[in-house]
């Protein structure tokens, strides 16, 4: 990643640790190309731009700040991209992983979306994680039953809403690829065992309406209401 990319990121993301993502990506760039999608640095500038713009835009839209942090292989986790939301500070931290020894890494993810433009897929990844922070910021309670499943389902629908609004011509293909990925993941990790629930939404007029709602807060709650209809 060149200096122009880092400087652009600094202008886009106004944070105390403003160049965190650029430094994360620079650290990954210096490693051999052997693990997940963020280490394929023909995409570094694209990911840099998407992480800054998509995450920042949702933060501005819903009234929280964003930051980025690299987590290494020594940290036990099960995803290539995670978030932590601090309600008191209204701050969403995106955690980017280099870990490649589990099913949930970017190389594995991208196999399911290879027919789609990378920009669409990467934006959807960051929209999914933003959906987790939006759910917390908006204090959307998904109920005590299968809460973790519903949180992941909510984030998937949030990502689908992003694709619907920004890349409508790719929404159907993205939805099919997402279903394929969740079906493959079904049973591998309990937090992601919601393929059957996601499948129910494929022809749901209520969901298709919710995805297109213009007002951000109304859209966030509309998606939650669709989940409540399960």
Short mmCIF file of C-alpha atoms in Angstrom, two decimals:
data_model
loop_
_atom_site.label_atom_id
_atom_site.label_comp_id
_atom_site.label_asym_id
_atom_site.label_seq_id
_atom_site.Cartn_x
_atom_site.Cartn_y
_atom_site.Cartn_z
CA UNK A 1 0.00 0.00 0.00
CA UNK A 2 1.45 3.37 -1.00
CA UNK A 3 1.57 6.56 1.02
CA UNK A 4 -1.38 7.97 -0.94
CA UNK A 5 -3.55 5.08 0.25
CA UNK A 6 -2.57 5.65 3.88
CA UNK A 7 -3.07 9.41 3.63
CA UNK A 8 -6.50 8.87 2.05
CA UNK A 9 -7.48 6.56 4.89
CA UNK A 10 -6.38 9.14 7.44
CA UNK A 11 -8.61 11.73 5.80
CA UNK A 12 -11.57 9.34 5.71
CA UNK A 13 -11.46 7.97 9.26
CA UNK A 14 -11.26 10.57 12.04
CA UNK A 15 -10.05 8.60 15.06
CA UNK A 16 -7.45 8.82 17.85
CA UNK A 17 -5.66 5.88 16.18
CA UNK A 18 -6.47 7.15 12.71
CA UNK A 19 -3.98 5.06 10.70
CA UNK A 20 -4.73 1.78 12.46
CA UNK A 21 -6.20 0.01 9.44
CA UNK A 22 -3.43 1.24 7.17
CA UNK A 23 -0.86 -0.09 9.63
CA UNK A 24 -2.75 -3.39 9.89
CA UNK A 25 -2.75 -3.77 6.14
CA UNK A 26 0.90 -2.74 5.88
CA UNK A 27 1.79 -5.42 8.44
CA UNK A 28 -0.10 -8.02 6.47
CA UNK A 29 1.48 -6.88 3.22
CA UNK A 30 4.92 -7.69 4.60
CA UNK A 31 3.95 -11.33 5.23
CA UNK A 32 4.09 -14.16 2.66
CA UNK A 33 0.94 -14.70 0.60
CA UNK A 34 -0.31 -17.88 2.22
CA UNK A 35 -3.40 -17.30 4.33
CA UNK A 36 -6.65 -15.37 4.05
CA UNK A 37 -8.07 -12.87 1.58
CA UNK A 38 -6.67 -9.79 3.30
CA UNK A 39 -3.17 -11.10 2.59
CA UNK A 40 -3.81 -11.11 -1.14
CA UNK A 41 -2.56 -7.59 -1.54
CA UNK A 42 -3.59 -7.04 -5.10
CA UNK A 43 -6.80 -6.14 -3.19
CA UNK A 44 -5.14 -4.06 -0.46
CA UNK A 45 -6.09 -0.65 -1.79
CA UNK A 46 -9.66 -1.79 -2.49
CA UNK A 47 -10.03 -3.20 1.04
CA UNK A 48 -8.47 -0.08 2.52
CA UNK A 49 -11.00 2.12 0.73
CA UNK A 50 -13.97 -0.09 1.54
CA UNK A 51 -13.08 -0.49 5.21
CA UNK A 52 -12.74 3.26 5.62
CA UNK A 53 -15.79 4.32 3.65
CA UNK A 54 -18.35 1.61 4.45
CA UNK A 55 -17.56 1.40 8.16
CA UNK A 56 -17.32 5.18 8.52
CA UNK A 57 -20.54 5.79 6.59
CA UNK A 58 -22.54 3.49 8.83
CA UNK A 59 -20.92 5.04 11.88
CA UNK A 60 -21.96 8.51 10.75
CA UNK A 61 -25.39 7.26 9.76
CA UNK A 62 -26.11 5.74 13.17
CA UNK A 63 -24.04 7.98 15.41
CA UNK A 64 -21.00 5.98 16.54
CA UNK A 65 -17.25 6.12 15.89
CA UNK A 66 -15.17 3.37 14.29
CA UNK A 67 -11.65 2.03 14.73
CA UNK A 68 -9.56 -0.86 13.42
CA UNK A 69 -7.27 -3.36 15.09
CA UNK A 70 -5.19 -6.25 13.77
CA UNK A 71 -5.40 -9.53 15.69
CA UNK A 72 -2.81 -12.21 15.07
CA UNK A 73 -2.79 -15.96 14.99
CA UNK A 74 -2.13 -16.13 18.72
CA UNK A 75 -5.68 -14.86 19.43
CA UNK A 76 -8.35 -17.55 19.63
CA UNK A 77 -11.36 -16.63 17.51
CA UNK A 78 -13.45 -18.06 14.71
CA UNK A 79 -13.79 -15.34 12.10
CA UNK A 80 -11.63 -13.34 9.73
CA UNK A 81 -13.41 -10.11 10.60
CA UNK A 82 -15.01 -9.31 13.96
CA UNK A 83 -16.34 -6.27 15.79
CA UNK A 84 -16.56 -5.10 19.38
CA UNK A 85 -19.03 -2.40 20.33
CA UNK A 86 -18.55 -0.14 23.35
CA UNK A 87 -21.98 1.25 24.21
CA UNK A 88 -20.64 3.81 26.71
CA UNK A 89 -18.21 5.32 24.22
CA UNK A 90 -20.42 4.66 21.18
CA UNK A 91 -17.44 3.11 19.46
CA UNK A 92 -17.24 0.13 17.10
CA UNK A 93 -13.85 -1.57 16.71
CA UNK A 94 -13.25 -3.76 13.65
CA UNK A 95 -10.85 -6.63 14.35
CA UNK A 96 -9.03 -7.95 11.27
CA UNK A 97 -7.57 -11.44 11.55
CA UNK A 98 -4.61 -13.13 9.88
CA UNK A 99 -5.57 -16.52 11.28
CA UNK A 100 -6.07 -19.08 8.52
CA UNK A 101 -6.32 -22.39 10.40
CA UNK A 102 -10.09 -22.53 10.70
CA UNK A 103 -13.04 -22.62 8.35
CA UNK A 104 -13.77 -18.92 8.76
CA UNK A 105 -11.08 -17.12 6.79
CA UNK A 106 -11.34 -14.82 3.80
CA UNK A 107 -9.91 -17.28 1.33
CA UNK A 108 -12.68 -19.68 2.25
CA UNK A 109 -15.34 -16.96 2.20
CA UNK A 110 -14.39 -15.70 -1.25
CA UNK A 111 -14.81 -19.13 -2.83
CA UNK A 112 -18.56 -18.74 -2.48
CA UNK A 113 -18.65 -15.28 -4.07
CA UNK A 114 -16.20 -15.76 -6.93
CA UNK A 115 -18.82 -14.85 -9.56
CA UNK A 116 -19.41 -11.44 -7.97
CA UNK A 117 -17.26 -8.28 -8.17
CA UNK A 118 -14.86 -8.15 -5.24
CA UNK A 119 -16.00 -4.64 -4.35
CA UNK A 120 -19.54 -5.91 -3.77
CA UNK A 121 -18.38 -8.79 -1.58
CA UNK A 122 -15.92 -6.80 0.52
CA UNK A 123 -18.49 -4.06 1.09
CA UNK A 124 -21.00 -6.69 2.21
CA UNK A 125 -18.45 -8.15 4.66
CA UNK A 126 -17.97 -4.77 6.32
CA UNK A 127 -21.71 -4.08 6.18
CA UNK A 128 -22.33 -7.39 7.99
CA UNK A 129 -20.01 -6.38 10.83
CA UNK A 130 -21.46 -2.87 10.85
CA UNK A 131 -24.86 -4.50 11.30
CA UNK A 132 -23.70 -5.91 14.63
CA UNK A 133 -22.73 -2.43 15.83
CA UNK A 134 -25.96 -0.89 14.52
CA UNK A 135 -27.98 -3.51 16.38
CA UNK A 136 -26.18 -2.63 19.61
CA UNK A 137 -26.29 1.14 19.01
CA UNK A 138 -30.03 1.06 18.24
CA UNK A 139 -30.62 -1.19 21.27
CA UNK A 140 -32.43 -3.75 19.17
CA UNK A 141 -33.21 -6.71 21.41
CA UNK A 142 -33.54 -9.90 19.38
CA UNK A 143 -34.91 -11.85 22.31
CA UNK A 144 -33.50 -14.49 24.65
CA UNK A 145 -34.16 -17.50 22.39
CA UNK A 146 -31.23 -18.30 20.07
CA UNK A 147 -29.93 -14.76 20.59
CA UNK A 148 -26.54 -15.40 18.98
CA UNK A 149 -28.15 -17.03 15.93
CA UNK A 150 -30.46 -14.08 15.55
CA UNK A 151 -27.62 -11.57 15.89
CA UNK A 152 -25.74 -13.26 13.05
CA UNK A 153 -28.92 -13.53 11.02
CA UNK A 154 -29.57 -9.83 11.58
CA UNK A 155 -26.05 -8.96 10.38
CA UNK A 156 -26.51 -11.09 7.26
CA UNK A 157 -29.77 -9.32 6.45
CA UNK A 158 -28.07 -5.98 7.11
CA UNK A 159 -25.40 -6.93 4.56
CA UNK A 160 -28.09 -8.02 2.13
CA UNK A 161 -29.76 -4.63 2.60
CA UNK A 162 -26.47 -2.93 1.74
CA UNK A 163 -26.19 -4.89 -1.50
CA UNK A 164 -29.86 -4.25 -2.32
CA UNK A 165 -29.45 -0.50 -1.99
CA UNK A 166 -26.00 -0.07 -3.55
CA UNK A 167 -25.71 -2.94 -6.03
CA UNK A 168 -29.31 -4.03 -6.81
CA UNK A 169 -28.21 -5.82 -9.97
CA UNK A 170 -26.11 -8.18 -7.83
CA UNK A 171 -28.51 -8.68 -4.94
CA UNK A 172 -29.97 -12.00 -6.14
CA UNK A 173 -26.53 -13.47 -6.93
CA UNK A 174 -25.19 -12.30 -3.58
CA UNK A 175 -28.15 -13.81 -1.76
CA UNK A 176 -27.64 -17.18 -3.47
CA UNK A 177 -23.91 -17.16 -2.67
CA UNK A 178 -24.63 -16.20 0.94
CA UNK A 179 -27.07 -19.09 1.25
CA UNK A 180 -24.46 -21.46 -0.19
CA UNK A 181 -21.88 -20.26 2.33
CA UNK A 182 -24.24 -20.58 5.30
CA UNK A 183 -25.38 -24.01 4.16
CA UNK A 184 -21.75 -25.15 4.03
CA UNK A 185 -21.14 -23.68 7.48
CA UNK A 186 -24.27 -25.29 8.93
CA UNK A 187 -23.22 -27.60 11.74
CA UNK A 188 -19.57 -26.51 11.75
CA UNK A 189 -20.04 -23.83 14.37
CA UNK A 190 -23.22 -23.35 16.38
CA UNK A 191 -23.20 -19.55 16.10
CA UNK A 192 -23.69 -19.88 12.33
CA UNK A 193 -26.30 -22.63 12.32
CA UNK A 194 -29.08 -20.44 10.93
CA UNK A 195 -29.11 -21.48 7.26
CA UNK A 196 -32.71 -22.70 7.47
CA UNK A 197 -33.85 -19.38 8.91
CA UNK A 198 -32.02 -17.45 6.20
CA UNK A 199 -33.58 -19.66 3.55
CA UNK A 200 -37.07 -18.73 4.77
CA UNK A 201 -36.43 -15.13 3.80
CA UNK A 202 -35.59 -15.85 0.18
CA UNK A 203 -39.14 -15.20 -1.02
CA UNK A 204 -40.34 -13.05 1.87
CA UNK A 205 -42.11 -9.87 0.69
CA UNK A 206 -41.69 -8.42 4.20
CA UNK A 207 -37.92 -8.78 3.97
CA UNK A 208 -37.70 -7.35 0.46
CA UNK A 209 -39.65 -4.31 1.66
CA UNK A 210 -37.46 -3.88 4.75
CA UNK A 211 -34.25 -4.03 2.71
CA UNK A 212 -35.30 -1.00 0.68
CA UNK A 213 -36.39 1.30 3.53
CA UNK A 214 -34.61 4.64 3.09
CA UNK A 215 -34.48 5.98 6.64
CA UNK A 216 -31.54 4.26 8.43
CA UNK A 217 -33.13 3.87 11.85
CA UNK A 218 -36.41 2.71 10.38
CA UNK A 219 -34.57 0.21 8.18
CA UNK A 220 -32.58 -1.18 11.12
CA UNK A 221 -35.75 -1.81 13.11
CA UNK A 222 -37.68 -3.07 10.09
CA UNK A 223 -35.10 -5.81 9.55
CA UNK A 224 -35.44 -6.80 13.21
CA UNK A 225 -39.23 -6.98 12.86
CA UNK A 226 -38.84 -9.40 9.95
CA UNK A 227 -36.70 -11.65 12.16
CA UNK A 228 -39.38 -11.48 14.84
CA UNK A 229 -41.84 -12.98 12.36
CA UNK A 230 -39.88 -16.26 12.28
#
